[in-house]
Short mmCIF file of C-alpha atoms in Angstrom, two decimals:
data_model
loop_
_atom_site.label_atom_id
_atom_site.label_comp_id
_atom_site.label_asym_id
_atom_site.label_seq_id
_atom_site.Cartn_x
_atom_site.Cartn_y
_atom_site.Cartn_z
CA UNK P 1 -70.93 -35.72 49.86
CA UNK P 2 -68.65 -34.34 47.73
CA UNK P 3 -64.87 -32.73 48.13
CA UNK P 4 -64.24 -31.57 44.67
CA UNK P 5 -66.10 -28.68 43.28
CA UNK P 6 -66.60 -29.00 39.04
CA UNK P 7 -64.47 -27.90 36.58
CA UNK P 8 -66.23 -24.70 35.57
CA UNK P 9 -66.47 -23.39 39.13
CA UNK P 10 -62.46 -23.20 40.00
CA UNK P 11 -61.00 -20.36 39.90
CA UNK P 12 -57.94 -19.58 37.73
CA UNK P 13 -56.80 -18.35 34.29
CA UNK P 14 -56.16 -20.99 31.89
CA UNK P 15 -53.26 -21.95 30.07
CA UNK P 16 -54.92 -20.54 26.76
CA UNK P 17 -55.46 -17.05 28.21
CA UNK P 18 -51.69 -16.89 29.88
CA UNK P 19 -50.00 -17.37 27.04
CA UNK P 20 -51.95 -15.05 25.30
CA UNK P 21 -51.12 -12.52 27.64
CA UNK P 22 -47.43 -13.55 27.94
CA UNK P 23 -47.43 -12.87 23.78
CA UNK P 24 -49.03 -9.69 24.37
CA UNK P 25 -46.11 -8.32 26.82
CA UNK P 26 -43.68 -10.02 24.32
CA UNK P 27 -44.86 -7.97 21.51
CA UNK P 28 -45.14 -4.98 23.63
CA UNK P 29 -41.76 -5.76 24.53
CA UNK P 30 -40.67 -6.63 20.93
CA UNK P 31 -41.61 -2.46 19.93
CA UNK P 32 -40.08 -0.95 23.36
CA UNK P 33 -36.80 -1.87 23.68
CA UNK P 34 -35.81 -0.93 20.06
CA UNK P 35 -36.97 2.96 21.05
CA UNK P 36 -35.45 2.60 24.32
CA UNK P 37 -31.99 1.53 22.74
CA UNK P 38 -32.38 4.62 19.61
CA UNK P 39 -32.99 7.12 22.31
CA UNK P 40 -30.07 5.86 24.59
CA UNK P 41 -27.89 6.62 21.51
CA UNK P 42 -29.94 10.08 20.23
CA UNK P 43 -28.73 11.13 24.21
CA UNK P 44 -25.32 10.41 23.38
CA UNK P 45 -25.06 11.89 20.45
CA UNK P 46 -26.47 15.07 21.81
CA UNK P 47 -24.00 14.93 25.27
CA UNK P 48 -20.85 14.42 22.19
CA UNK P 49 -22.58 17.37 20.19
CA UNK P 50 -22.29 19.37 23.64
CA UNK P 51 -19.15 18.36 24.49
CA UNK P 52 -17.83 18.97 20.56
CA UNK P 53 -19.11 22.88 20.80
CA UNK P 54 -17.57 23.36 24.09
CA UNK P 55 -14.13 22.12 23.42
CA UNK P 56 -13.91 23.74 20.40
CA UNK P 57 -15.14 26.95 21.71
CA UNK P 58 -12.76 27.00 24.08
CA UNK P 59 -10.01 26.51 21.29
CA UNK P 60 -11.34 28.98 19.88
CA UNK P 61 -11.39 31.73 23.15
CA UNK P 62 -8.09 30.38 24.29
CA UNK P 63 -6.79 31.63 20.42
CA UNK P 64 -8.19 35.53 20.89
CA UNK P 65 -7.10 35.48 23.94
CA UNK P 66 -3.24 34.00 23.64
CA UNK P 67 -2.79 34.77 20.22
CA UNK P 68 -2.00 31.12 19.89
CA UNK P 69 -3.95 27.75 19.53
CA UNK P 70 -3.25 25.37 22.81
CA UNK P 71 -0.41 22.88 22.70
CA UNK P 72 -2.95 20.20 24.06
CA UNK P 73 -6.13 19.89 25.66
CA UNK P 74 -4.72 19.73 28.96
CA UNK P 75 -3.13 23.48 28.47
CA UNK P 76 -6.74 24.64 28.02
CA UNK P 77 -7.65 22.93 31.65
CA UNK P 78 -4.80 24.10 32.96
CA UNK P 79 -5.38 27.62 31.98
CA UNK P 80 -8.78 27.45 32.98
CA UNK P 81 -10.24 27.82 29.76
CA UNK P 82 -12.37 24.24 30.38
CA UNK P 83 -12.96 23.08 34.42
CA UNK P 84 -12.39 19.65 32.85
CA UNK P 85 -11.57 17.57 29.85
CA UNK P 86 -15.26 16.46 28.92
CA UNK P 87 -15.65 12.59 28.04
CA UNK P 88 -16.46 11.00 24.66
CA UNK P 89 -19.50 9.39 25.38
CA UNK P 90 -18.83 6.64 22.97
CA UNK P 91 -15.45 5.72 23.87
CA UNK P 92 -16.16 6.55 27.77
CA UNK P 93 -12.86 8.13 27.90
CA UNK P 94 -11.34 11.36 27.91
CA UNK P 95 -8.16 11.40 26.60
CA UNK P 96 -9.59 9.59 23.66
CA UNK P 97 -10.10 13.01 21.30
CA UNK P 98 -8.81 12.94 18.12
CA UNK P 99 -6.54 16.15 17.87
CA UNK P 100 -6.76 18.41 14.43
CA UNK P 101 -3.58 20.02 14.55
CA UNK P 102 -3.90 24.02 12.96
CA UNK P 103 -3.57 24.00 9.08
CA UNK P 104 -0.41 26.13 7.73
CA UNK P 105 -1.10 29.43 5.75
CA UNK P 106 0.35 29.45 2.12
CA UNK P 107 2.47 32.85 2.93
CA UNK P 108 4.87 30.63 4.89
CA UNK P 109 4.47 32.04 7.99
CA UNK P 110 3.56 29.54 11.02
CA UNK P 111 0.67 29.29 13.13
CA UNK P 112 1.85 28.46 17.06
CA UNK P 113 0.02 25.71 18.93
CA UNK P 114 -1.26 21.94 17.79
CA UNK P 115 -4.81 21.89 18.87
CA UNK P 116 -6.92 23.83 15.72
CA UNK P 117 -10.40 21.01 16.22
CA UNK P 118 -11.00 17.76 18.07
CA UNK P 119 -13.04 15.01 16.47
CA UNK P 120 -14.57 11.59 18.58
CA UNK P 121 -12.10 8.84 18.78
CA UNK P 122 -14.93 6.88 18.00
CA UNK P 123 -15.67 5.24 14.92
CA UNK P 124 -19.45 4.08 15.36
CA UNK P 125 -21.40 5.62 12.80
CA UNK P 126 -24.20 7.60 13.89
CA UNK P 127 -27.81 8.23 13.38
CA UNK P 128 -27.46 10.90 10.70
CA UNK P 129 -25.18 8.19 8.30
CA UNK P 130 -21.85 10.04 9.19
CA UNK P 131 -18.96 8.50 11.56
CA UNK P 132 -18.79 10.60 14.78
CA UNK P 133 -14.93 10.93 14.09
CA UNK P 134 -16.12 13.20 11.45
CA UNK P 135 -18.58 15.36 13.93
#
C-alpha cells in the first residue's frame, strides 16, 4: 500500500509558474504607479489653476468695487469677497501665496492697496516646464 501519491498528481503551482506571475504583477506594477503619481500631480495643478483664477478674480471684483486693490488677502475674506483663503496645493498651506504688490503708473499718481496678483509659494516646477511661482 502506498501513502504518497506521485509527483505529477499533487496539486499546486510550481515555483517556475509563481514567479512568473509575481514578474508579471511587477511589471504591471512597474507601468501603474508612474501614471498614478503624473495624475496625482495633473490634479494639483488643476486645484492651484482653480484656486489662481479665483483669488485673482476676486482681486480683481474687490478693485471695481472699492476703487482700491486689497491691503492683504485676509481683507478680501473679511469683506466677503472669498468665504476662505484657498490652499496652495503644493505647499499645503494657505498663507503661503506669494503677494504681487500693484505696479505704479508713470504719471506719478499712486495706486491704493498691496495685493495687484498672487503667485504659488511653491517652487516645484510643473508639468508644462514652468515653476508654479510663475503660474
Amino acid at each position: 500500500m502506498r501513502l504518497t501519491k506521485p509527483f505529477r498528481s499533487r496539486k499546486g503551482f510550481t515555483l517556475i509558474e509563481l514567479m512568473i506571475v509575481v514578474s508579471i504583477i511587477g511589471i504591471l506594477a512597474a507601468i501603474a504607479v508612474p501614471n498614478y503619481k503624473m495624475g496625482i500631480i495633473r490634479a494639483r495643478e488643476a486645484v492651484l489653476r482653480e484656486n489662481l483664477y479665483s483669488i485673482r478674480t476676486s482681486i480683481d471684483q474687490f478693485y471695481a468695487d472699492q476703487g482700491k486693490f486689497p491691503d492683504s488677502l485676509t481683507e478680501m475674506v473679511d469683506k466677503k469677497y472669498l468665504r476662505i483663503l484657498p490652499t496652495d496645493p503644493f505647499t499645503k498651506a494657505n498663507d503661503s501665496w506669494v503677494i504681487m504688490a500693484p505696479p505704479q503708473p508713470s504719471d506719478g499718481s499712486k495706486v491704493e492697496g498691496s495685493v495687484y496678483d498672487v503667485h504659488s509659494g511653491s517652487n516645484l516646477v510643473g508639468t508644462n516646464g514652468t515653476s508654479y511661482n510663475e503660474w
